CSV table of C-alpha atoms in Angstrom, one decimal:
chain,number,residue,atom,x,y,z
S,1,MET,CA,-2.7,-35.9,-12.0
S,2,ARG,CA,-3.6,-38.1,-9.2
S,3,ARG,CA,-7.7,-38.5,-7.8
S,4,LEU,CA,-8.3,-36.3,-3.8
S,5,LYS,CA,-9.9,-37.8,-1.3
S,6,ILE,CA,-12.0,-35.3,-0.3
S,7,CYS,CA,-13.8,-35.5,3.3
S,8,GLN,CA,-14.6,-32.2,6.6
S,9,ASP,CA,-15.1,-32.1,10.1
S,10,GLY,CA,-18.4,-32.2,11.1
S,11,CYS,CA,-22.0,-31.6,9.1
S,12,ALA,CA,-21.1,-34.6,6.8
S,13,GLY,CA,-23.4,-36.1,4.1
S,14,VAL,CA,-25.3,-33.1,3.1
S,15,THR,CA,-24.2,-30.0,2.0
S,16,VAL,CA,-24.5,-27.3,3.8
S,17,VAL,CA,-22.7,-24.1,4.3
S,18,SER,CA,-21.8,-22.0,7.7
S,19,ASN,CA,-23.0,-18.8,8.6
S,20,ARG,CA,-19.4,-18.0,10.1
S,21,PHE,CA,-18.0,-18.9,6.1
S,22,ILE,CA,-21.0,-16.6,4.4
S,23,ASP,CA,-20.5,-13.8,7.2
S,24,GLU,CA,-16.2,-13.6,7.3
S,25,PHE,CA,-14.8,-15.3,4.4
S,26,MET,CA,-17.6,-14.6,1.7
S,27,PRO,CA,-17.7,-11.1,1.7
S,28,GLN,CA,-13.5,-10.5,1.0
S,29,ALA,CA,-13.0,-13.7,-2.0
S,30,ASN,CA,-13.7,-13.8,-5.2
S,31,ASP,CA,-16.0,-15.1,-7.7
S,32,ALA,CA,-13.4,-18.4,-9.1
S,33,GLN,CA,-12.1,-19.3,-5.0
S,34,LEU,CA,-16.0,-19.1,-3.8
S,35,LYS,CA,-17.0,-21.1,-7.2
S,36,ILE,CA,-14.7,-23.6,-5.7
S,37,TYR,CA,-15.1,-23.5,-2.2
S,38,LEU,CA,-18.8,-24.4,-3.3
S,39,TYR,CA,-18.3,-27.5,-5.5
S,40,LEU,CA,-15.9,-29.5,-2.6
S,41,LEU,CA,-18.8,-29.1,-0.9
S,42,ARG,CA,-20.8,-30.0,-2.6
S,43,ALA,CA,-18.4,-32.7,-3.7
S,44,VAL,CA,-18.8,-34.1,0.2
S,45,SER,CA,-21.9,-34.1,0.4
S,46,ALA,CA,-21.8,-36.7,-2.9
S,47,GLY,CA,-19.3,-38.5,-1.5
S,48,LEU,CA,-17.7,-38.0,-4.4
S,49,PRO,CA,-13.3,-38.5,-5.9
S,50,LEU,CA,-12.6,-35.2,-7.5
S,51,ASP,CA,-8.8,-34.3,-9.4
S,52,ILE,CA,-7.7,-30.1,-9.9
S,53,SER,CA,-8.3,-31.4,-13.6
S,54,GLU,CA,-12.0,-31.9,-13.0
S,55,ILE,CA,-12.3,-28.9,-10.9
S,56,ALA,CA,-10.2,-26.6,-13.3
S,57,ASP,CA,-12.7,-28.1,-16.2
S,58,ALA,CA,-16.3,-27.8,-14.3
S,59,PHE,CA,-15.3,-23.8,-14.4
S,60,ASN,CA,-13.1,-23.3,-17.4
S,61,HIS,CA,-10.2,-22.9,-15.2
S,62,THR,CA,-6.6,-22.9,-15.1
S,63,GLU,CA,-5.8,-26.0,-12.9
S,64,LYS,CA,-2.8,-23.2,-12.1
S,65,ASP,CA,-5.9,-21.0,-10.8
S,66,VAL,CA,-7.8,-23.8,-9.4
S,67,MET,CA,-4.2,-24.8,-7.1
S,68,ARG,CA,-4.1,-20.4,-6.0
S,69,ALA,CA,-7.9,-21.0,-4.7
S,70,LEU,CA,-7.3,-23.4,-2.3
S,71,LYS,CA,-3.9,-22.2,-1.6
S,72,TYR,CA,-5.9,-18.7,-0.4
S,73,TRP,CA,-8.5,-20.7,1.6
S,74,GLU,CA,-6.1,-22.9,3.9
S,75,LYS,CA,-3.8,-19.4,4.1
S,76,ARG,CA,-7.9,-17.8,5.6
S,77,GLY,CA,-8.4,-22.2,7.5
S,78,VAL,CA,-11.1,-23.1,5.9
S,79,LEU,CA,-9.5,-26.5,4.7
S,80,LEU,CA,-6.7,-28.0,5.0
S,81,MET,CA,-4.0,-29.6,1.8
S,82,GLU,CA,-2.4,-32.4,2.1
S,83,CYS,CA,0.6,-33.6,0.5
S,84,ASP,CA,1.9,-37.6,0.1
S,85,THR,CA,5.2,-38.5,1.5
S,86,ASP,CA,7.1,-36.8,-2.2
S,87,GLY,CA,5.4,-33.2,-1.7
S,88,ASN,CA,2.0,-34.0,-3.8
S,89,LEU,CA,-1.0,-33.0,-2.6
S,90,SER,CA,-3.2,-36.2,-1.7
S,91,GLY,CA,-6.4,-34.7,-0.5
S,92,LEU,CA,-8.5,-31.6,1.3
S,93,ARG,CA,-9.8,-32.0,4.3
S,94,LEU,CA,-13.3,-29.0,4.5
S,95,CYS,CA,-12.9,-28.0,8.5
S,96,ASP,CA,-16.1,-27.2,10.4
S,97,LEU,CA,-16.8,-23.3,10.2
S,98,SER,CA,-18.9,-23.5,13.7
S,99,GLY,CA,-16.3,-23.9,16.2
S,100,SER,CA,-14.1,-19.6,15.7
S,101,ALA,CA,-11.9,-20.9,18.1
S,102,SER,CA,-9.7,-22.9,15.7
S,103,ALA,CA,-11.0,-21.6,12.4
S,104,GLN,CA,-10.3,-17.8,14.8
S,105,GLN,CA,-6.9,-18.8,15.3
S,106,LYS,CA,-5.6,-20.5,12.0
S,107,ASP,CA,-8.2,-16.8,10.7
S,108,ALA,CA,-5.3,-14.7,13.2
S,109,ALA,CA,-2.2,-16.5,11.8
S,110,ALA,CA,-1.7,-15.3,8.5
S,111,PRO,CA,-1.7,-11.6,8.2
S,112,ALA,CA,-1.8,-10.1,3.9
S,113,ALA,CA,2.5,-11.2,3.0
S,114,SER,CA,2.3,-7.5,2.1
S,115,ALA,CA,1.3,-6.6,5.8
S,116,ALA,CA,4.7,-8.2,7.6
S,117,SER,CA,6.9,-6.2,5.7
S,118,ASP,CA,5.3,-2.8,6.8
S,119,PRO,CA,6.9,-0.4,8.4
S,120,ALA,CA,3.9,0.6,10.8
S,121,VAL,CA,3.5,-3.6,11.2
S,122,SER,CA,7.2,-3.7,12.7
S,123,ALA,CA,7.0,-2.2,15.8
S,124,PRO,CA,8.1,-3.3,19.6
S,125,ALA,CA,5.2,-4.8,22.1
S,126,ALA,CA,4.7,-1.9,24.6
S,127,SER,CA,5.3,-2.3,28.4
S,128,ASP,CA,2.2,-1.0,28.9
S,129,GLY,CA,0.1,-3.7,30.3
S,130,SER,CA,-3.4,-1.9,29.8
S,131,ARG,CA,-2.6,-2.6,25.6
S,132,THR,CA,-4.0,-5.2,24.5
S,133,SER,CA,-2.1,-8.4,22.9
S,134,GLY,CA,-1.2,-8.7,19.4
S,135,LYS,CA,-1.7,-12.5,21.0
S,136,ASP,CA,-5.5,-11.7,22.1
S,137,LEU,CA,-7.6,-12.8,19.1
S,138,LYS,CA,-10.4,-10.2,17.5
S,139,PRO,CA,-13.8,-11.4,20.0
S,140,SER,CA,-16.5,-13.5,17.6
S,141,TYR,CA,-19.2,-10.3,18.0
S,142,SER,CA,-22.3,-11.8,17.4
S,143,LEU,CA,-25.5,-10.4,15.1
S,144,ASP,CA,-26.6,-8.5,17.8
S,145,GLU,CA,-23.4,-7.0,19.6
S,146,LEU,CA,-22.6,-5.2,15.8
S,147,LYS,CA,-26.2,-3.8,15.9
S,148,ALA,CA,-26.3,-2.1,18.8
S,149,PHE,CA,-22.5,-1.1,17.5
S,150,GLN,CA,-23.5,0.6,14.7
S,151,GLN,CA,-27.1,2.4,16.0
S,152,LYS,CA,-24.6,4.5,17.8
S,153,ASP,CA,-24.2,8.0,16.4
S,154,SER,CA,-20.3,8.5,16.3
S,155,ALA,CA,-20.5,4.8,15.1
S,156,ALA,CA,-22.8,5.3,12.3
S,157,GLN,CA,-20.7,7.9,11.3
S,158,LEU,CA,-17.3,6.2,11.6
S,159,LEU,CA,-18.6,3.9,9.7
S,160,PHE,CA,-19.8,5.7,6.3
S,161,ILE,CA,-16.4,7.1,6.7
S,162,THR,CA,-14.9,3.6,6.5
S,163,GLU,CA,-17.3,2.0,3.9
S,164,GLN,CA,-15.5,5.9,1.9
S,165,TYR,CA,-12.1,4.8,1.8
S,166,LEU,CA,-12.9,1.4,0.6
S,167,GLY,CA,-15.5,2.6,-2.2
S,168,ARG,CA,-17.9,-0.2,-0.9
S,169,THR,CA,-20.2,-1.1,1.1
S,170,LEU,CA,-18.9,-2.5,4.5
S,171,SER,CA,-19.8,-6.8,5.2
S,172,PRO,CA,-20.7,-7.4,8.9
S,173,SER,CA,-16.7,-8.7,8.6
S,174,ASP,CA,-15.8,-5.3,8.4
S,175,VAL,CA,-18.4,-4.8,10.9
S,176,ARG,CA,-16.2,-7.0,13.3
S,177,SER,CA,-12.9,-5.3,12.7
S,178,ILE,CA,-13.4,-1.6,13.3
S,179,LEU,CA,-15.9,-3.0,17.2
S,180,PHE,CA,-12.8,-5.0,18.0
S,181,PHE,CA,-10.8,-1.7,17.1
S,182,SER,CA,-12.4,0.4,19.4
S,183,ASP,CA,-14.1,-2.8,22.1
S,184,ARG,CA,-10.7,-4.0,22.7
S,185,LEU,CA,-7.5,-2.0,20.9
S,186,HIS,CA,-9.4,0.8,22.7
S,187,PHE,CA,-8.7,2.8,19.6
S,188,SER,CA,-10.2,7.2,19.7
S,189,ASP,CA,-12.3,7.5,16.7
S,190,ASP,CA,-10.0,9.9,15.4
S,191,LEU,CA,-7.5,7.3,15.2
S,192,ILE,CA,-8.8,4.3,13.5
S,193,ASP,CA,-9.9,7.2,11.2
S,194,TYR,CA,-6.5,7.7,10.3
S,195,LEU,CA,-5.7,3.8,11.0
S,196,LEU,CA,-8.3,3.4,7.4
S,197,GLN,CA,-6.4,6.6,5.9
S,198,TYR,CA,-2.5,5.8,6.3
S,199,CYS,CA,-3.7,2.1,4.9
S,200,VAL,CA,-5.7,2.6,1.8
S,201,GLU,CA,-3.0,5.6,1.4
S,202,ARG,CA,-0.5,3.0,0.4
S,203,GLY,CA,-3.2,0.6,-1.6
S,204,LYS,CA,-4.1,-1.5,1.2
S,205,LYS,CA,-7.8,-1.8,2.0
S,206,ASP,CA,-7.9,-5.3,3.0
S,207,PHE,CA,-9.0,-5.6,6.3
S,208,ARG,CA,-6.3,-8.5,7.4
S,209,TYR,CA,-3.7,-5.6,6.6
S,210,ILE,CA,-5.7,-2.9,7.9
S,211,GLU,CA,-6.4,-4.8,11.8
S,212,LYS,CA,-2.0,-6.6,11.7
S,213,VAL,CA,-1.3,-2.1,11.3
S,214,ALA,CA,-3.7,-2.1,13.9
S,215,VAL,CA,-2.6,-4.9,16.3
S,216,SER,CA,1.2,-3.5,15.8
S,217,TRP,CA,0.4,0.2,16.7
S,218,ALA,CA,-2.0,-1.1,20.2
S,219,GLU,CA,0.9,-3.2,21.1
S,220,ALA,CA,3.5,0.0,20.4
S,221,GLY,CA,1.5,2.0,22.6
S,222,VAL,CA,0.3,4.4,20.6
S,223,THR,CA,-3.0,6.7,21.0
S,224,THR,CA,-3.6,9.6,18.5
S,225,PRO,CA,-2.7,10.3,15.3
S,226,ALA,CA,0.0,12.2,16.0
S,227,GLU,CA,2.2,9.2,17.9
S,228,ALA,CA,1.0,7.0,14.4
S,229,GLU,CA,2.3,9.1,12.4
S,230,LYS,CA,5.7,8.8,14.5
S,231,GLN,CA,5.0,5.6,15.1
S,232,ALA,CA,5.0,4.9,11.2
S,233,VAL,CA,8.6,6.9,10.5
S,234,LYS,CA,10.3,5.8,13.1
S,235,TYR,CA,10.8,1.9,11.4
S,236,ASP,CA,11.6,3.5,7.7
S,237,LYS,CA,14.3,2.9,7.2
S,238,THR,CA,14.6,4.2,4.2
S,239,VAL,CA,12.8,7.6,5.2
S,240,TYR,CA,16.8,7.7,7.3
S,241,THR,CA,18.4,6.8,4.6
S,242,ILE,CA,17.3,9.9,2.3
S,243,MET,CA,17.1,11.7,5.0
S,244,ASN,CA,21.1,11.1,5.9
S,245,ALA,CA,21.7,11.2,1.8
S,246,LEU,CA,20.6,15.0,2.1
S,247,GLY,CA,22.9,15.3,5.4
S,248,LYS,CA,20.3,15.4,7.6
S,249,THR,CA,20.5,13.4,10.5
S,250,ASN,CA,17.4,14.6,12.8
S,251,ALA,CA,13.7,12.7,11.9
S,252,PRO,CA,11.7,14.5,9.7
S,253,THR,CA,10.2,17.5,9.5
S,254,ARG,CA,6.1,16.6,9.3
S,255,ARG,CA,7.0,19.0,5.3
S,256,GLU,CA,10.2,16.5,5.3
S,257,ALA,CA,8.7,13.3,5.4
S,258,GLU,CA,5.7,14.5,2.6
S,259,PHE,CA,8.4,15.2,0.3
S,260,ILE,CA,9.6,11.3,1.4
S,261,ARG,CA,6.1,10.2,0.1
S,262,ARG,CA,5.6,12.3,-2.0
S,263,TRP,CA,8.7,10.8,-3.9
S,264,ARG,CA,7.8,7.0,-3.4
S,265,GLU,CA,4.2,6.8,-4.2
S,266,ASP,CA,3.1,9.9,-6.0
S,267,TYR,CA,6.0,9.8,-8.1
S,268,ALA,CA,6.4,5.9,-7.6
S,269,LEU,CA,10.6,6.1,-7.9
S,270,GLU,CA,12.9,3.2,-6.4
S,271,PRO,CA,15.3,4.8,-3.8
S,272,SER,CA,18.6,4.2,-5.5
S,273,ILE,CA,17.0,7.2,-8.4
S,274,ILE,CA,15.7,9.3,-5.3
S,275,LEU,CA,19.0,8.9,-3.5
S,276,GLU,CA,20.9,9.9,-7.3
S,277,ALA,CA,18.3,12.9,-6.4
S,278,CYS,CA,20.0,13.0,-3.1
S,279,GLY,CA,23.4,13.3,-4.0
S,280,ARG,CA,23.4,16.0,-7.2
S,281,THR,CA,21.3,17.6,-4.7
S,282,VAL,CA,24.5,17.8,-0.9
S,283,LEU,CA,26.6,18.9,-4.6
S,284,ALA,CA,24.6,21.1,-6.2
S,285,THR,CA,23.7,23.6,-3.2
S,286,ASP,CA,23.5,24.7,0.6
S,287,ARG,CA,19.4,24.9,1.4
S,288,HIS,CA,16.2,24.7,-0.2
S,289,ARG,CA,17.5,21.2,-0.8
S,290,PHE,CA,14.2,19.1,-0.5
S,291,GLU,CA,13.0,21.8,-2.4
S,292,TYR,CA,15.6,21.6,-5.1
S,293,ALA,CA,15.7,17.6,-5.5
S,294,ASP,CA,12.3,18.1,-5.7
S,295,LYS,CA,12.5,19.9,-8.6
S,296,ILE,CA,15.8,16.6,-10.1
S,297,LEU,CA,12.5,14.2,-9.1
S,298,SER,CA,10.1,15.8,-10.8
S,299,SER,CA,11.7,16.7,-13.9
S,300,TRP,CA,12.4,12.8,-13.3
S,301,LYS,CA,9.0,10.8,-13.4
S,302,ASP,CA,8.2,13.9,-16.1
S,303,ALA,CA,10.3,11.5,-18.6
S,304,GLY,CA,10.0,8.1,-17.4
S,305,VAL,CA,12.3,7.5,-15.3
S,306,ARG,CA,12.6,4.0,-13.7
S,307,HIS,CA,15.7,2.8,-13.7
S,308,LEU,CA,19.1,4.6,-13.5
S,309,SER,CA,20.2,3.8,-16.3
S,310,ASP,CA,17.1,5.8,-17.9
S,311,ILE,CA,19.1,8.8,-16.1
S,312,ALA,CA,22.1,8.2,-17.8
S,313,ARG,CA,20.9,8.5,-21.2
S,314,LEU,CA,19.1,11.6,-20.3
S,315,ASP,CA,22.4,12.4,-18.8
S,316,GLU,CA,24.5,11.5,-22.2
S,317,GLY,CA,21.8,13.3,-24.4
S,318,PHE,CA,21.7,16.6,-22.1
S,319,GLN,CA,25.9,16.5,-22.3
S,320,LYS,CA,25.0,15.8,-26.1
S,321,GLU,CA,22.8,19.1,-26.8
S,322,LYS,CA,25.2,20.9,-24.2
S,323,PRO,CA,27.2,22.5,-26.9
S,324,ALA,CA,23.6,24.3,-28.9
S,325,ARG,CA,22.9,25.1,-26.0
S,326,GLN,CA,25.8,27.3,-25.0
S,327,GLY,CA,25.8,28.4,-28.6
S,328,ARG,CA,21.7,29.9,-27.7
S,329,GLU,CA,23.4,31.6,-24.8
S,330,ARG,CA,25.8,33.3,-25.9
S,331,SER,CA,23.6,35.1,-28.8
S,332,ALA,CA,21.0,35.7,-26.1
S,333,ASP,CA,23.9,37.0,-24.4
S,334,ARG,CA,24.7,39.5,-27.3
S,335,TYR,CA,21.8,40.5,-28.4
S,336,ASN,CA,20.5,41.0,-24.1
S,337,ARG,CA,24.2,43.5,-24.5
S,338,PHE,CA,22.9,45.3,-28.1
S,339,MET,CA,19.7,45.7,-27.0
S,340,GLN,CA,20.8,47.5,-22.7
S,341,ASN,CA,22.8,49.9,-25.0
S,342,SER,CA,22.2,53.3,-25.0
S,343,TYR,CA,22.6,55.0,-28.6
S,344,ASP,CA,22.4,59.0,-29.5
S,345,TYR,CA,20.2,58.7,-32.8
S,346,ASP,CA,20.6,62.3,-33.1
S,347,ALA,CA,24.8,62.3,-33.0
S,348,LEU,CA,24.8,59.5,-35.3
S,349,GLU,CA,22.4,60.1,-37.9
S,350,LYS,CA,24.4,63.8,-38.6
S,351,GLU,CA,28.0,61.5,-38.3
S,352,LEU,CA,26.3,59.5,-41.0
S,353,LEU,CA,25.3,63.0,-43.0
S,354,HIS,CA,28.5,65.1,-43.1
S,355,ILE,CA,26.5,67.8,-41.5
């Protein structure tokens, strides 16, 4: 692999790590990403060209590990990867993080990929001009502003709750996000609490994802947890597909939405499996369909069902056991009838003894 020319915008000739990198980028990066970025800084200060294999050898990583780290930093707006006309990596440019405008815009334009597919992020823009547009950038709050925010009683409680949800101590970048929700998006503490709970329940603890959801809610005019809940359900087509499969045309009630959430998240079943259970439910009963479908899906979950082929296997086993099961049921029925009969044992005894 060819050797790469590495250059840096500003602060050339010395090995420095910007305060902004430490405050905002370092807390969310893993060890490999941090080591590689610091190694690049060192290479710039020494004026040494590098290639990917040398970086990999320096930390006992694979070249794919190095490329993943470089792509991560490019996504965060920390560096730029330069390619030749054939699409091969030819150079790296470390961005100047001392200026916040361009770096912030790059960071804001690179939300988590999973957030783009989340139904809660797919909301249309609201017509209410008082709400903050998603195009607005998160302010670069100073440490003094963060300190003043943290000293508020309500903020201190909110930050404590956030740490409990995330299971870790908040970084200055995390606190900036919470301040952004309150200061610019005008979210109440209850709405911020619900926002965090909503994202964490879906396994999303990255504040870039959480910010994306928050901005989409703000653009949709969401102001309360109840509105946020409706917003999340409204744009989830799968929910309405399941409702229709159970013969429902209305929006799900809170209890019905809880059933659907349980099937998708707690049971971790694919939509095709859920729809199969709904189809069997409709054929079996007109009443309490959610409860009936839940029993089917619960039994399938316990049986390890992950694909439709697993259901076919269970059905085949059920059919094979059916004759034996019916025989046991007939025997039990005869026994029950025998036990329910009323006999005059004294008369029977006299008849047997010919008295």
